JSON list of C-alpha atoms in Angstrom, two decimals:
[
{"chain": "A", "resi": 27, "resn": "MET", "atom": "CA", "xyz": [-0.25, 0.15, 0.16]},
{"chain": "A", "resi": 28, "resn": "ASP", "atom": "CA", "xyz": [1.59, 2.97, -1.50]},
{"chain": "A", "resi": 29, "resn": "LEU", "atom": "CA", "xyz": [1.66, 6.36, 0.59]},
{"chain": "A", "resi": 30, "resn": "GLU", "atom": "CA", "xyz": [0.78, 9.36, -1.52]},
{"chain": "A", "resi": 31, "resn": "VAL", "atom": "CA", "xyz": [1.86, 12.42, -0.32]},
{"chain": "A", "resi": 32, "resn": "SER", "atom": "CA", "xyz": [1.40, 14.85, -3.02]},
{"chain": "A", "resi": 33, "resn": "PRO", "atom": "CA", "xyz": [0.73, 14.12, -6.84]},
{"chain": "A", "resi": 34, "resn": "ALA", "atom": "CA", "xyz": [4.33, 14.58, -7.37]},
{"chain": "A", "resi": 35, "resn": "LEU", "atom": "CA", "xyz": [5.54, 12.18, -4.60]},
{"chain": "A", "resi": 36, "resn": "THR", "atom": "CA", "xyz": [4.39, 8.63, -3.38]},
{"chain": "A", "resi": 37, "resn": "ILE", "atom": "CA", "xyz": [6.53, 6.70, -1.09]},
{"chain": "A", "resi": 38, "resn": "PRO", "atom": "CA", "xyz": [6.50, 3.10, -2.20]},
{"chain": "A", "resi": 39, "resn": "ALA", "atom": "CA", "xyz": [5.19, 0.40, 0.75]},
{"chain": "A", "resi": 40, "resn": "ALA", "atom": "CA", "xyz": [8.53, -1.12, 0.38]},
{"chain": "A", "resi": 41, "resn": "GLU", "atom": "CA", "xyz": [10.12, 1.79, 1.92]},
{"chain": "A", "resi": 42, "resn": "LEU", "atom": "CA", "xyz": [7.95, 1.81, 4.91]},
{"chain": "A", "resi": 43, "resn": "GLY", "atom": "CA", "xyz": [8.35, -0.49, 8.07]},
{"chain": "A", "resi": 44, "resn": "TRP", "atom": "CA", "xyz": [5.67, -1.14, 10.52]},
{"chain": "A", "resi": 45, "resn": "ARG", "atom": "CA", "xyz": [5.81, -2.42, 13.91]},
{"chain": "A", "resi": 46, "resn": "PHE", "atom": "CA", "xyz": [2.94, -3.48, 16.38]},
{"chain": "A", "resi": 47, "resn": "SER", "atom": "CA", "xyz": [2.62, -3.44, 19.88]},
{"chain": "A", "resi": 48, "resn": "ARG", "atom": "CA", "xyz": [-0.03, -3.72, 22.86]},
{"chain": "A", "resi": 49, "resn": "SER", "atom": "CA", "xyz": [-2.17, -0.31, 23.25]},
{"chain": "A", "resi": 50, "resn": "SER", "atom": "CA", "xyz": [-2.73, 1.41, 26.21]},
{"chain": "A", "resi": 51, "resn": "GLY", "atom": "CA", "xyz": [-5.70, 3.32, 24.59]},
{"chain": "A", "resi": 52, "resn": "PRO", "atom": "CA", "xyz": [-9.36, 2.24, 24.03]},
{"chain": "A", "resi": 53, "resn": "GLY", "atom": "CA", "xyz": [-10.58, -1.17, 23.83]},
{"chain": "A", "resi": 54, "resn": "GLY", "atom": "CA", "xyz": [-11.36, -2.53, 27.31]},
{"chain": "A", "resi": 55, "resn": "GLN", "atom": "CA", "xyz": [-10.08, -5.98, 27.85]},
{"chain": "A", "resi": 56, "resn": "HIS", "atom": "CA", "xyz": [-9.71, -6.40, 24.25]},
{"chain": "A", "resi": 57, "resn": "VAL", "atom": "CA", "xyz": [-6.49, -4.00, 24.53]},
{"chain": "A", "resi": 58, "resn": "ASN", "atom": "CA", "xyz": [-4.65, -6.72, 26.69]},
{"chain": "A", "resi": 59, "resn": "THR", "atom": "CA", "xyz": [-4.94, -9.39, 23.71]},
{"chain": "A", "resi": 60, "resn": "SER", "atom": "CA", "xyz": [-4.39, -7.68, 20.49]},
{"chain": "A", "resi": 61, "resn": "ASP", "atom": "CA", "xyz": [-1.57, -5.51, 19.08]},
{"chain": "A", "resi": 62, "resn": "SER", "atom": "CA", "xyz": [-3.64, -2.47, 17.88]},
{"chain": "A", "resi": 63, "resn": "ARG", "atom": "CA", "xyz": [-0.81, 0.05, 18.73]},
{"chain": "A", "resi": 64, "resn": "VAL", "atom": "CA", "xyz": [1.01, 0.82, 15.45]},
{"chain": "A", "resi": 65, "resn": "GLU", "atom": "CA", "xyz": [4.45, 2.46, 14.66]},
{"chain": "A", "resi": 66, "resn": "LEU", "atom": "CA", "xyz": [5.05, 3.56, 10.97]},
{"chain": "A", "resi": 67, "resn": "PHE", "atom": "CA", "xyz": [8.84, 4.25, 10.01]},
{"chain": "A", "resi": 68, "resn": "TRP", "atom": "CA", "xyz": [10.36, 5.68, 6.78]},
{"chain": "A", "resi": 69, "resn": "ASP", "atom": "CA", "xyz": [14.21, 6.35, 6.27]},
{"chain": "A", "resi": 70, "resn": "VAL", "atom": "CA", "xyz": [14.21, 9.61, 5.36]},
{"chain": "A", "resi": 71, "resn": "ALA", "atom": "CA", "xyz": [17.97, 9.49, 4.42]},
{"chain": "A", "resi": 72, "resn": "ARG", "atom": "CA", "xyz": [18.03, 6.59, 2.17]},
{"chain": "A", "resi": 73, "resn": "SER", "atom": "CA", "xyz": [14.86, 7.01, 0.43]},
{"chain": "A", "resi": 74, "resn": "SER", "atom": "CA", "xyz": [14.98, 6.55, -3.52]},
{"chain": "A", "resi": 75, "resn": "VAL", "atom": "CA", "xyz": [11.98, 8.46, -4.29]},
{"chain": "A", "resi": 76, "resn": "LEU", "atom": "CA", "xyz": [13.13, 11.85, -3.00]},
{"chain": "A", "resi": 77, "resn": "SER", "atom": "CA", "xyz": [15.90, 14.19, -4.80]},
{"chain": "A", "resi": 78, "resn": "VAL", "atom": "CA", "xyz": [18.69, 15.73, -3.29]},
{"chain": "A", "resi": 79, "resn": "ALA", "atom": "CA", "xyz": [17.13, 19.00, -2.57]},
{"chain": "A", "resi": 80, "resn": "GLN", "atom": "CA", "xyz": [14.12, 17.53, -1.24]},
{"chain": "A", "resi": 81, "resn": "ARG", "atom": "CA", "xyz": [16.24, 15.10, 1.03]},
{"chain": "A", "resi": 82, "resn": "GLU", "atom": "CA", "xyz": [18.20, 17.98, 2.51]},
{"chain": "A", "resi": 83, "resn": "ARG", "atom": "CA", "xyz": [15.09, 19.86, 3.12]},
{"chain": "A", "resi": 84, "resn": "LEU", "atom": "CA", "xyz": [13.29, 17.02, 4.73]},
{"chain": "A", "resi": 85, "resn": "LEU", "atom": "CA", "xyz": [16.40, 16.43, 7.10]},
{"chain": "A", "resi": 86, "resn": "ALA", "atom": "CA", "xyz": [16.58, 19.89, 8.23]},
{"chain": "A", "resi": 87, "resn": "ARG", "atom": "CA", "xyz": [13.03, 20.67, 8.78]},
{"chain": "A", "resi": 88, "resn": "LEU", "atom": "CA", "xyz": [12.35, 17.11, 10.73]},
{"chain": "A", "resi": 89, "resn": "GLU", "atom": "CA", "xyz": [15.55, 17.17, 12.34]},
{"chain": "A", "resi": 90, "resn": "SER", "atom": "CA", "xyz": [14.02, 17.21, 15.64]},
{"chain": "A", "resi": 91, "resn": "ARG", "atom": "CA", "xyz": [11.60, 13.83, 14.64]},
{"chain": "A", "resi": 92, "resn": "LEU", "atom": "CA", "xyz": [14.60, 11.83, 12.90]},
{"chain": "A", "resi": 93, "resn": "VAL", "atom": "CA", "xyz": [16.64, 9.37, 14.82]},
{"chain": "A", "resi": 94, "resn": "SER", "atom": "CA", "xyz": [19.69, 8.51, 12.38]},
{"chain": "A", "resi": 95, "resn": "GLY", "atom": "CA", "xyz": [17.48, 9.54, 9.34]},
{"chain": "A", "resi": 96, "resn": "VAL", "atom": "CA", "xyz": [14.30, 7.47, 10.28]},
{"chain": "A", "resi": 97, "resn": "LEU", "atom": "CA", "xyz": [11.07, 9.13, 10.76]},
{"chain": "A", "resi": 98, "resn": "THR", "atom": "CA", "xyz": [8.72, 7.57, 13.16]},
{"chain": "A", "resi": 99, "resn": "VAL", "atom": "CA", "xyz": [5.13, 7.95, 13.47]},
{"chain": "A", "resi": 100, "resn": "ASP", "atom": "CA", "xyz": [2.83, 6.15, 15.73]},
{"chain": "A", "resi": 101, "resn": "SER", "atom": "CA", "xyz": [-0.88, 5.94, 16.29]},
{"chain": "A", "resi": 102, "resn": "SER", "atom": "CA", "xyz": [-3.13, 4.29, 18.98]},
{"chain": "A", "resi": 103, "resn": "GLU", "atom": "CA", "xyz": [-6.02, 6.38, 19.05]},
{"chain": "A", "resi": 104, "resn": "GLN", "atom": "CA", "xyz": [-8.49, 3.75, 17.33]},
{"chain": "A", "resi": 105, "resn": "ARG", "atom": "CA", "xyz": [-9.28, 0.21, 18.63]},
{"chain": "A", "resi": 106, "resn": "SER", "atom": "CA", "xyz": [-8.74, -1.61, 15.51]},
{"chain": "A", "resi": 107, "resn": "GLN", "atom": "CA", "xyz": [-5.08, -2.13, 14.22]},
{"chain": "A", "resi": 108, "resn": "LEU", "atom": "CA", "xyz": [-6.36, -1.36, 10.53]},
{"chain": "A", "resi": 109, "resn": "ARG", "atom": "CA", "xyz": [-7.60, 2.23, 11.65]},
{"chain": "A", "resi": 110, "resn": "ASN", "atom": "CA", "xyz": [-4.50, 3.08, 13.58]},
{"chain": "A", "resi": 111, "resn": "ARG", "atom": "CA", "xyz": [-2.46, 2.22, 10.20]},
{"chain": "A", "resi": 112, "resn": "GLU", "atom": "CA", "xyz": [-4.46, 4.58, 8.54]},
{"chain": "A", "resi": 113, "resn": "THR", "atom": "CA", "xyz": [-4.14, 7.29, 10.97]},
{"chain": "A", "resi": 114, "resn": "ALA", "atom": "CA", "xyz": [-0.35, 6.56, 10.91]},
{"chain": "A", "resi": 115, "resn": "LEU", "atom": "CA", "xyz": [-0.12, 6.49, 7.06]},
{"chain": "A", "resi": 116, "resn": "ALA", "atom": "CA", "xyz": [-2.02, 10.03, 7.32]},
{"chain": "A", "resi": 117, "resn": "LYS", "atom": "CA", "xyz": [0.12, 11.49, 9.93]},
{"chain": "A", "resi": 118, "resn": "LEU", "atom": "CA", "xyz": [3.21, 10.57, 7.84]},
{"chain": "A", "resi": 119, "resn": "ALA", "atom": "CA", "xyz": [1.74, 12.05, 5.02]},
{"chain": "A", "resi": 120, "resn": "GLY", "atom": "CA", "xyz": [0.94, 15.32, 6.82]},
{"chain": "A", "resi": 121, "resn": "LEU", "atom": "CA", "xyz": [4.75, 15.54, 8.21]},
{"chain": "A", "resi": 122, "resn": "VAL", "atom": "CA", "xyz": [6.46, 14.85, 4.86]},
{"chain": "A", "resi": 123, "resn": "ALA", "atom": "CA", "xyz": [4.01, 17.46, 3.01]},
{"chain": "A", "resi": 124, "resn": "ALA", "atom": "CA", "xyz": [4.43, 20.00, 5.84]},
{"chain": "A", "resi": 125, "resn": "GLY", "atom": "CA", "xyz": [8.58, 19.42, 5.65]},
{"chain": "A", "resi": 126, "resn": "LEU", "atom": "CA", "xyz": [8.57, 19.78, 1.82]},
{"chain": "A", "resi": 127, "resn": "ALA", "atom": "CA", "xyz": [6.15, 22.84, 1.76]},
{"chain": "A", "resi": 128, "resn": "PRO", "atom": "CA", "xyz": [7.82, 25.80, 0.63]},
{"chain": "A", "resi": 129, "resn": "ASP", "atom": "CA", "xyz": [8.51, 28.71, 3.15]},
{"chain": "A", "resi": 130, "resn": "GLY", "atom": "CA", "xyz": [5.82, 31.34, 3.67]},
{"chain": "A", "resi": 131, "resn": "PRO", "atom": "CA", "xyz": [6.35, 35.00, 2.63]},
{"chain": "A", "resi": 132, "resn": "ARG", "atom": "CA", "xyz": [9.08, 36.99, 4.93]},
{"chain": "A", "resi": 133, "resn": "ARG", "atom": "CA", "xyz": [7.64, 39.45, 7.35]},
{"chain": "A", "resi": 134, "resn": "ARG", "atom": "CA", "xyz": [7.68, 43.06, 5.98]},
{"chain": "A", "resi": 135, "resn": "ALA", "atom": "CA", "xyz": [9.32, 45.43, 8.54]},
{"chain": "A", "resi": 136, "resn": "THR", "atom": "CA", "xyz": [7.21, 48.23, 9.48]},
{"chain": "A", "resi": 137, "resn": "LYS", "atom": "CA", "xyz": [7.27, 51.57, 11.75]},
{"chain": "A", "resi": 138, "resn": "PRO", "atom": "CA", "xyz": [5.04, 51.65, 14.63]},
{"chain": "A", "resi": 139, "resn": "THR", "atom": "CA", "xyz": [2.51, 54.00, 13.93]},
{"chain": "A", "resi": 140, "resn": "ARG", "atom": "CA", "xyz": [2.69, 57.57, 15.75]},
{"chain": "A", "resi": 141, "resn": "GLY", "atom": "CA", "xyz": [-0.64, 56.79, 17.62]},
{"chain": "A", "resi": 142, "resn": "SER", "atom": "CA", "xyz": [0.51, 53.54, 18.82]},
{"chain": "A", "resi": 143, "resn": "VAL", "atom": "CA", "xyz": [3.88, 54.88, 20.04]},
{"chain": "A", "resi": 144, "resn": "LYS", "atom": "CA", "xyz": [1.83, 57.74, 21.87]},
{"chain": "A", "resi": 145, "resn": "ARG", "atom": "CA", "xyz": [-0.50, 55.06, 23.48]},
{"chain": "A", "resi": 146, "resn": "ARG", "atom": "CA", "xyz": [2.62, 52.83, 24.57]},
{"chain": "A", "resi": 147, "resn": "LEU", "atom": "CA", "xyz": [4.45, 55.66, 26.16]},
{"chain": "A", "resi": 148, "resn": "SER", "atom": "CA", "xyz": [1.61, 57.13, 27.91]},
{"chain": "A", "resi": 149, "resn": "ALA", "atom": "CA", "xyz": [0.97, 53.41, 29.66]},
{"chain": "A", "resi": 150, "resn": "LYS", "atom": "CA", "xyz": [4.34, 53.57, 30.52]},
{"chain": "A", "resi": 151, "resn": "GLY", "atom": "CA", "xyz": [4.00, 56.72, 32.30]},
{"chain": "A", "resi": 152, "resn": "ARG", "atom": "CA", "xyz": [1.05, 55.57, 34.10]},
{"chain": "A", "resi": 153, "resn": "ARG", "atom": "CA", "xyz": [2.57, 52.32, 35.17]},
{"chain": "A", "resi": 154, "resn": "SER", "atom": "CA", "xyz": [5.61, 54.88, 36.34]},
{"chain": "A", "resi": 155, "resn": "GLU", "atom": "CA", "xyz": [3.19, 57.01, 38.34]},
{"chain": "A", "resi": 156, "resn": "THR", "atom": "CA", "xyz": [1.39, 54.01, 39.97]},
{"chain": "A", "resi": 157, "resn": "LYS", "atom": "CA", "xyz": [4.71, 52.18, 41.09]},
{"chain": "A", "resi": 158, "resn": "LYS", "atom": "CA", "xyz": [5.85, 55.70, 42.61]},
{"chain": "A", "resi": 159, "resn": "GLN", "atom": "CA", "xyz": [2.93, 55.86, 44.67]},
{"chain": "A", "resi": 160, "resn": "ARG", "atom": "CA", "xyz": [3.79, 52.30, 46.27]},
{"chain": "A", "resi": 161, "resn": "GLN", "atom": "CA", "xyz": [7.10, 53.64, 47.43]},
{"chain": "A", "resi": 162, "resn": "ARG", "atom": "CA", "xyz": [7.83, 55.16, 50.79]},
{"chain": "A", "resi": 163, "resn": "PRO", "atom": "CA", "xyz": [8.16, 58.91, 51.02]},
{"chain": "A", "resi": 164, "resn": "GLN", "atom": "CA", "xyz": [11.66, 60.12, 51.15]},
{"chain": "A", "resi": 165, "resn": "HIS", "atom": "CA", "xyz": [12.70, 62.63, 53.92]},
{"chain": "A", "resi": 166, "resn": "GLU", "atom": "CA", "xyz": [15.24, 64.71, 52.74]}
]
C-alpha cells in the first residue's frame, strides 16, 4: 500500500516499515490481547523517491523528529489495528508534506504608527506613576 504524499511524491510500500504492539488506548479488555498500536517508520536519509534537494529539506526541517535519518510516527487512538494504520499513514503524509512545503512570505518590517507609540509611552508613564505611589516617602 503506497503512500501518496502529493501528486508528485508517492512513497512505495517497500520503503515503509511497520511495528505493532499492545496499546494503552481504548478497547477495554480487548486491548490486553491484541497488538493494535502501530508504529510506522520511513528512512528519509536512504529513500530512493526523494531528490537531493527534497532530502536535504526534509532532513533539516524534521531534524528534531528523526533518529538516524528515520522518521517514526505512532498511532494508538483507534481500537482496531487497521484504523491505526490508516491514521499513522495520514500522519506521516502530513509531516512529509509540511516538511516539503515552501516557506511562507517573509515579514515586511514596518514602523509603529505615531498613535501606537503615543499610547505605549502614556501607558508606561501611568505604570511609572503607579509604582512611584507605592514607595515610601523620602525624607530629605
